[in-house]
Short mmCIF file of C-alpha atoms in Angstrom, two decimals:
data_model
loop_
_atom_site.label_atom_id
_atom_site.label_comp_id
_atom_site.label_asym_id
_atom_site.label_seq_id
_atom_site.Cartn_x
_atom_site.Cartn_y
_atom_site.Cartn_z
CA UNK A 1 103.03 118.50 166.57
CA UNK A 2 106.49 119.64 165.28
CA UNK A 3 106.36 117.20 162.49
CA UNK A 4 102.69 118.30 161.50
CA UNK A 5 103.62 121.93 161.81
CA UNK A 6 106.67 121.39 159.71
CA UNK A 7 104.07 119.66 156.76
CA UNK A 8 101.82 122.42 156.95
CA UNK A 9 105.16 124.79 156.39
CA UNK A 10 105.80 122.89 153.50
CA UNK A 11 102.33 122.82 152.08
CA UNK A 12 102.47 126.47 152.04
CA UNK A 13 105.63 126.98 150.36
CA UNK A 14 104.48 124.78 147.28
CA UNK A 15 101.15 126.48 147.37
CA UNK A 16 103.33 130.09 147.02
CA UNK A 17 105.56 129.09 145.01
CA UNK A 18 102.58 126.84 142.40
CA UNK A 19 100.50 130.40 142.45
CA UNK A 20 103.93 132.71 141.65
CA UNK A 21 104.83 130.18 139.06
CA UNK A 22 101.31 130.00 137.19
CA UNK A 23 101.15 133.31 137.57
CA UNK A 24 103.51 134.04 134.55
CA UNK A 25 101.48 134.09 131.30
CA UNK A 26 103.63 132.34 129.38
CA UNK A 27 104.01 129.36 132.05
CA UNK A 28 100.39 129.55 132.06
CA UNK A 29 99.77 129.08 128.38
CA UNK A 30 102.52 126.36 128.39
CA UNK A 31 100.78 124.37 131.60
CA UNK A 32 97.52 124.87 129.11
CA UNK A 33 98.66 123.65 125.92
CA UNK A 34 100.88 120.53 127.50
CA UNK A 35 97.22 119.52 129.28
CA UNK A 36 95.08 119.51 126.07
CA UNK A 37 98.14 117.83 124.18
CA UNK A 38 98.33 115.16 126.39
CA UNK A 39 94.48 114.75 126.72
CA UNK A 40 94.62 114.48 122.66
CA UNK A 41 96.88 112.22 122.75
CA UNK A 42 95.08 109.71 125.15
CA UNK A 43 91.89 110.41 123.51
CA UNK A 44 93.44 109.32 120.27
CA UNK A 45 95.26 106.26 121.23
CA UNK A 46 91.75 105.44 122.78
CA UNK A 47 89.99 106.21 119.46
CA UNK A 48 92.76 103.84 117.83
CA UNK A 49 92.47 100.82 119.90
CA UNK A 50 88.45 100.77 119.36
CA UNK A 51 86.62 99.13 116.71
CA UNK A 52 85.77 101.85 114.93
CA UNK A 53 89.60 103.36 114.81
CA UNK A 54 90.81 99.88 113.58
CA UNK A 55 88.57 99.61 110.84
CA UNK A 56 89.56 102.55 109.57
CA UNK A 57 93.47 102.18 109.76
CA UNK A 58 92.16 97.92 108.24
CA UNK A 59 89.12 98.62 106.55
CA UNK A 60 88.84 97.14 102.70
CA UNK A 61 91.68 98.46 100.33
CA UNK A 62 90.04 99.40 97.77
CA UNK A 63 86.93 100.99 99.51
CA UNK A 64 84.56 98.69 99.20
CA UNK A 65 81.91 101.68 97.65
CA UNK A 66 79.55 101.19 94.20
CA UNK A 67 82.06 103.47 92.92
CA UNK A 68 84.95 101.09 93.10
CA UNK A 69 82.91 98.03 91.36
CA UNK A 70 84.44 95.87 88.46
CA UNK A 71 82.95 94.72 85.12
CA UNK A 72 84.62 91.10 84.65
CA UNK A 73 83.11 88.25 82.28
CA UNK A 74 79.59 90.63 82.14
CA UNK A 75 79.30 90.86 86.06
CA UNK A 76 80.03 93.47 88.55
CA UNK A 77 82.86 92.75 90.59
CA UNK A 78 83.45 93.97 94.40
CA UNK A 79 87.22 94.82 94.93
CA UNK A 80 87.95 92.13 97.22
CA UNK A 81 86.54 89.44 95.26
CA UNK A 82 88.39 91.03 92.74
CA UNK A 83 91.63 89.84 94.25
CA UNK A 84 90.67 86.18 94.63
CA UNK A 85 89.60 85.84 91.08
CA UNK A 86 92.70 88.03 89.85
CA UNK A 87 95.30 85.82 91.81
CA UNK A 88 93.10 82.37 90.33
CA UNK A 89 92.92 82.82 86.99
CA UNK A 90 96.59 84.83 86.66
CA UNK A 91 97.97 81.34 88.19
CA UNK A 92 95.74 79.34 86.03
CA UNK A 93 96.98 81.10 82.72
CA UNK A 94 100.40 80.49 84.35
CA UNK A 95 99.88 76.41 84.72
CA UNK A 96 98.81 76.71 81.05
CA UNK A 97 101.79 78.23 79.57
CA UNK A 98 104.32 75.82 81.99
CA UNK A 99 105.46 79.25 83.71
CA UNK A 100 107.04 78.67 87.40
CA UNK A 101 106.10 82.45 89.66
CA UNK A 102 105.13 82.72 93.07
CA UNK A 103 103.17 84.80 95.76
CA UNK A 104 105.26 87.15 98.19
CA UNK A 105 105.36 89.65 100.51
CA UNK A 106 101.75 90.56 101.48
CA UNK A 107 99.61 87.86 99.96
CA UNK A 108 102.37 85.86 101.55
CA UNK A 109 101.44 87.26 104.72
CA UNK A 110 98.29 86.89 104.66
CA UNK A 111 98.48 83.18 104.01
CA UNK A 112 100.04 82.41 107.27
CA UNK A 113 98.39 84.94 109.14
CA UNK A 114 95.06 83.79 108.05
CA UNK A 115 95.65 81.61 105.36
CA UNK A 116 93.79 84.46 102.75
CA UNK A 117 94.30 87.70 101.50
CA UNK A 118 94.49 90.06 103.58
CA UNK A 119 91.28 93.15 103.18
CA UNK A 120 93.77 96.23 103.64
CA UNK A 121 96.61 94.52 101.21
CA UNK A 122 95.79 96.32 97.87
CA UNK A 123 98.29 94.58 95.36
CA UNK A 124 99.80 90.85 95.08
CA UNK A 125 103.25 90.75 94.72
CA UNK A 126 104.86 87.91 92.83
CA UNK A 127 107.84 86.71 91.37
CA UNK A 128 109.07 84.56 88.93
CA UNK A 129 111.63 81.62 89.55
CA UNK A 130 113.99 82.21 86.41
CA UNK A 131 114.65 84.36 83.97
CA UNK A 132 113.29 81.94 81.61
CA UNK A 133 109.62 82.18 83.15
CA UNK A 134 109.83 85.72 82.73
CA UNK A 135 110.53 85.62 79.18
CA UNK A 136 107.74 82.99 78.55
CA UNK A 137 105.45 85.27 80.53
CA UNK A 138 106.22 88.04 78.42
CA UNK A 139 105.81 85.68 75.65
CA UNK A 140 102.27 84.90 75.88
CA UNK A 141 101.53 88.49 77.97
CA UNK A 142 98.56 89.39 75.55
CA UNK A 143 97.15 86.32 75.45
CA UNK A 144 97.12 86.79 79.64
CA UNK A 145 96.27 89.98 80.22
CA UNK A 146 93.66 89.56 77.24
CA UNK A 147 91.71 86.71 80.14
CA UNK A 148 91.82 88.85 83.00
CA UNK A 149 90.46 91.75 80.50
CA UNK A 150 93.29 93.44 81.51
CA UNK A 151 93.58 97.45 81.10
CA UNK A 152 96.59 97.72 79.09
CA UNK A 153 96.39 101.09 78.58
CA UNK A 154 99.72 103.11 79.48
CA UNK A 155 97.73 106.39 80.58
CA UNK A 156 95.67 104.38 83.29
CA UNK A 157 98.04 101.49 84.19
CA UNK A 158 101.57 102.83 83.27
CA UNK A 159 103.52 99.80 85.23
CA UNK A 160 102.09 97.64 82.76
CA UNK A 161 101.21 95.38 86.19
CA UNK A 162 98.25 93.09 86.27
CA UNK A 163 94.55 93.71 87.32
CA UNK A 164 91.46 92.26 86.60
CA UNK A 165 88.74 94.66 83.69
CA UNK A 166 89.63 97.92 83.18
CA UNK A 167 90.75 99.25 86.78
CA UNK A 168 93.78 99.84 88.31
CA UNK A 169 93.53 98.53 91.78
CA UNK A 170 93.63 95.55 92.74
CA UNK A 171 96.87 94.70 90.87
CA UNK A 172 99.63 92.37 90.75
CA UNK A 173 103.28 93.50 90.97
CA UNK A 174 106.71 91.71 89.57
CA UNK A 175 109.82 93.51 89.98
CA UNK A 176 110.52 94.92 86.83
CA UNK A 177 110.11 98.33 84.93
CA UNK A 178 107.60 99.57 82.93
CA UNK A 179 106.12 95.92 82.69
CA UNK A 180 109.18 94.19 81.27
CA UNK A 181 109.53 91.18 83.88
CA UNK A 182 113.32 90.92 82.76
CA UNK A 183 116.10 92.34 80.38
CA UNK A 184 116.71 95.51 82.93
CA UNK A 185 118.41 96.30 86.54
CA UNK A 186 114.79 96.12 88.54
CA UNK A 187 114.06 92.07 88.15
CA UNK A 188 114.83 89.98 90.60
CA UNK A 189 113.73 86.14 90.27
CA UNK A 190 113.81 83.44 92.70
CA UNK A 191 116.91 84.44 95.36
CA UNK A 192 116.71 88.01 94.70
CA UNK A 193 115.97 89.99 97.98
CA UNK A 194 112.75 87.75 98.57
CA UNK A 195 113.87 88.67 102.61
CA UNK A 196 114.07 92.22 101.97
CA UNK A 197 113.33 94.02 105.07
CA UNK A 198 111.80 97.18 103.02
CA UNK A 199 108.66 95.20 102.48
CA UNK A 200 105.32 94.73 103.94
CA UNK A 201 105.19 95.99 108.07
CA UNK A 202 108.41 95.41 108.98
CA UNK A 203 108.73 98.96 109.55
CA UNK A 204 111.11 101.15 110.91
CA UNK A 205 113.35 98.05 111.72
CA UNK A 206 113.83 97.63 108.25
CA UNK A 207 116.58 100.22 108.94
CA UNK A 208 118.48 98.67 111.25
CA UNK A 209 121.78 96.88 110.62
CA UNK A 210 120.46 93.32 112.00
CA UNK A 211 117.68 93.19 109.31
CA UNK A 212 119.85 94.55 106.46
CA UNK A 213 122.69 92.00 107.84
CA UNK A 214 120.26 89.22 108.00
CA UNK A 215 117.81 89.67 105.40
CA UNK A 216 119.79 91.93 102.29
CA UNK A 217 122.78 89.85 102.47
CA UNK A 218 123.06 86.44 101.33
CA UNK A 219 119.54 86.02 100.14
CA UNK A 220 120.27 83.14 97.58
CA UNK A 221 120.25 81.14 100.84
CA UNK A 222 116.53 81.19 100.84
CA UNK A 223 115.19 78.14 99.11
CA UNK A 224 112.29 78.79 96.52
CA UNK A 225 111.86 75.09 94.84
CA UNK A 226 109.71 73.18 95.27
CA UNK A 227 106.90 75.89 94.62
CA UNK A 228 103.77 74.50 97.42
CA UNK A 229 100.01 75.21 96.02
CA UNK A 230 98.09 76.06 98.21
CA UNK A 231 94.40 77.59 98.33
CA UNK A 232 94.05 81.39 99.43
CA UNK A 233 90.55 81.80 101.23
CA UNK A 234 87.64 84.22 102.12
CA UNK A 235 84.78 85.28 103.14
CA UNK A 236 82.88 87.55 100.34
CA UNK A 237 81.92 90.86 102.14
CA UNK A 238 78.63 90.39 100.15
CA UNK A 239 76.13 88.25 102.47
CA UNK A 240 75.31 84.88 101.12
CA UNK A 241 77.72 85.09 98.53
CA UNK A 242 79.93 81.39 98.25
CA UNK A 243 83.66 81.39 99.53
CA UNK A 244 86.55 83.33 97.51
CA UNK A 245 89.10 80.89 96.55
CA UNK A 246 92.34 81.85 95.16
CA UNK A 247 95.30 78.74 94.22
CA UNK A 248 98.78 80.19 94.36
CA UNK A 249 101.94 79.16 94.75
CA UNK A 250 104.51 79.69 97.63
CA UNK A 251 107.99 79.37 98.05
CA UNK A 252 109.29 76.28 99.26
CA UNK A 253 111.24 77.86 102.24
CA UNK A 254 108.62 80.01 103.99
CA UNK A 255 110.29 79.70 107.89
CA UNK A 256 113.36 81.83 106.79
CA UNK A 257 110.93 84.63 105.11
CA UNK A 258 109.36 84.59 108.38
CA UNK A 259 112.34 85.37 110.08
CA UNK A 260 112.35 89.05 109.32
CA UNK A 261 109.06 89.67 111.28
CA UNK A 262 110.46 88.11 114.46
CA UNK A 263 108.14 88.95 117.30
CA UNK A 264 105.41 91.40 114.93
CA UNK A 265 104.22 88.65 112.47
CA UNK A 266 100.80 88.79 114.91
CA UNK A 267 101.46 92.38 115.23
CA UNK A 268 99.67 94.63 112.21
CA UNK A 269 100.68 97.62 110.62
CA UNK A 270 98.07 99.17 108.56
CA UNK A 271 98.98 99.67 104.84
CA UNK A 272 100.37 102.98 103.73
CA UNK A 273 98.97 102.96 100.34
CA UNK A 274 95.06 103.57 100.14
CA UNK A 275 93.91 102.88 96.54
CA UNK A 276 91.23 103.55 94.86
CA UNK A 277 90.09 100.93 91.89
CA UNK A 278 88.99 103.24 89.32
CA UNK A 279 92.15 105.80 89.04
CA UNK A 280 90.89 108.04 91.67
CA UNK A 281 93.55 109.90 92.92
CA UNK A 282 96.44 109.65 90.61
CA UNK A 283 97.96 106.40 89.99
CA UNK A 284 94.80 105.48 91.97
CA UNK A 285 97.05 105.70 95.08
CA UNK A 286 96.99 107.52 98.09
CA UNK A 287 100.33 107.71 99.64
CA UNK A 288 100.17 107.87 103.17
CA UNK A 289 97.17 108.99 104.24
CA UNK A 290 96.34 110.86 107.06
CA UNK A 291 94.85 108.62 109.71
CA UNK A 292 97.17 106.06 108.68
CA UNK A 293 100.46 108.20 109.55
CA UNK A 294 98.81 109.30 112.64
CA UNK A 295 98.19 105.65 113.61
CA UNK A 296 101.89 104.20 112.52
CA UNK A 297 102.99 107.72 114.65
CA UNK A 298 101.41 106.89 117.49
CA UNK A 299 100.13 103.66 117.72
CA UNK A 300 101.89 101.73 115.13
CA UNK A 301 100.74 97.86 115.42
CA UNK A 302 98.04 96.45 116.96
CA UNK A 303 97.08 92.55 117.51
CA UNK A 304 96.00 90.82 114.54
CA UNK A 305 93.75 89.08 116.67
CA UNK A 306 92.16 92.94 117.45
CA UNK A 307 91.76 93.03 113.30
CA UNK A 308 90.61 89.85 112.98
CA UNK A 309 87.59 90.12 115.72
CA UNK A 310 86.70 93.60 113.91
CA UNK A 311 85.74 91.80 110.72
CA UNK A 312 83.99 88.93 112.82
CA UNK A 313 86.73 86.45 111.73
CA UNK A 314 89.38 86.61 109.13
CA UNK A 315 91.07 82.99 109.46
CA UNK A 316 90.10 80.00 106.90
CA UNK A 317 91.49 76.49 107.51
CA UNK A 318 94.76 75.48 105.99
CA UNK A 319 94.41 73.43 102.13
CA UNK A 320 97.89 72.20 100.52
CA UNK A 321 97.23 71.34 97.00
CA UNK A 322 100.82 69.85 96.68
CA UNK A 323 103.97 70.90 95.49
CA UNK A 324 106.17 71.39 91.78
#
């Protein structure tokens, strides 16, 4: 009885001392706006872990929209397709002119993630092997860009990158500056920084002084040569449409790139640039958009597998096409 009376003493104190304390305004308004913060912020990491919130942080990059559509070789393009026949026939003129580059950071990704290109990756970064590949690429630029039916146009395409007709996005991206793939501070070639933690969803470890240690520092370790071809693959978003094929080259010592991911190579970061093919918003860029700093605020990565299942399946068996 003692015990019981001594719980029902207690009861009462919190109960006076709960209805003083809410009984300040200000206490009040701050018990109020903490609850609908916190219910925001649950309904929102909800929203993002749904279908619906995924595809937008992954969804097609460009939009895939009528508005976004390429004229190549007489046909309407879709901006995915786009990067498959981009990445083909920008190695192809490569083979032709004996000029040694390879695939990195995101399209690299992609290929051992899913072994394809990735929907939300909206460029394809490459880079050449030697200086001397650079030159000869510069060398017989026109004659490249001229079979893509490249926009070459400074006003719309002021990198002087790659795409495919006369958009901006998709695109393909060599370090460099203003175009010029060497003679200036900005190229790197085979060894240069190909572990750089700055790249591609490493995110805010990229700042730390393990990855800078590890992956800025002696990067001529990493072995480019032999290049591998190998065959990026996907599914066309338009139904009944064959499979998108892309042959690229890798580097020959993918395991240490990998390195730099550690545990979040099956986590995914959406991208932070949302393009537009046809020079929408500026450079046809947005930088960090809305949803998508939300998202890498307070979700950050999700599962591949979680992107993956949204698109019904993103992963395309393995083909090795040999090695040079």
């Amino acid at each position: 009885q003692e015990y019981g009376k001594y719980l029902d003493e207690m009861k009462t104190s919190f109960a006076l001392l709960f209805s003083r304390t809410m009984a300040k305004p200000w206490i009040r308004r701050a018990v109020i706006a903490a609850t609908i913060v916190t219910v925001f912020y649950i309904a929102l990491r909800m929203w993002m872990v749904s279908s619906w919130g995924i595809k937008m942080a992954f969804g097609y990059n460009p939009p895939m929209n009528e508005e976004n559509m390429i004229e190549f070789e007489g046909q309407m393009v879709d901006p995915y397709s786009a990067k498959y026949i981009l990445a083909d026939k920008f190695f192809e003129q490569l083979d032709l002119y004996n000029i040694s580059a390879f695939v990195l950071d995101g399209a690299l990704l992609g290929y051992l993630r899913y072994n394809t290109i990735m929907p939300w990756d909206h460029d394809l970064e490459i880079r050449f092997v030697a200086e001397q590949d650079a030159k000869q690429y510069m060398l017989h630029r026109a004659a490249i860009l001229g079979v893509l039916e490249a926009d070459t146009d400074l006003t719309t395409s002021s990198e002087g990158y790659i795409t495919l007709g006369k958009s901006t996005w998709p695109q393909i991206e060599y370090p460099g500056r203003a175009g010029q793939a060497w003679g200036n501070s900005d190229v790197k070639y085979c060894g240069d920084e190909i572990n750089s933690c700055g790249f591609n969803e490493v995110g805010t470890a990229a700042w730390g002084d393990d990855c800078m240690r590890t992956h800025v520092k002696g990067q001529k370790e990493i072995q480019c040569l032999p290049l591998q071809r190998v065959e990026l693959r996907g599914k066309s978003p338009i139904p009944g449409a064959p499979e998108l094929v892309a042959r690229v080259n890798l580097p020959a010592n993918v395991e240490q790139w990998v390195e730099k991911y550690k545990a979040n190579l099956w986590s995914c970061q959406p991208n932070m640039m949302q393009c537009g093919a046809h020079n929408l918003v500026g450079n046809g860029c947005v930088t960090v958009p809305w949803y998508h700093f939300f998202f890498y605020m307070v979700q950050g990565h999700v599962p591949c597998s979680w992107v993956e299942a949204v698109y019904g399946g993103l992963s395309m068996p393995p083909r090795t096409l040999g090695s040079s």
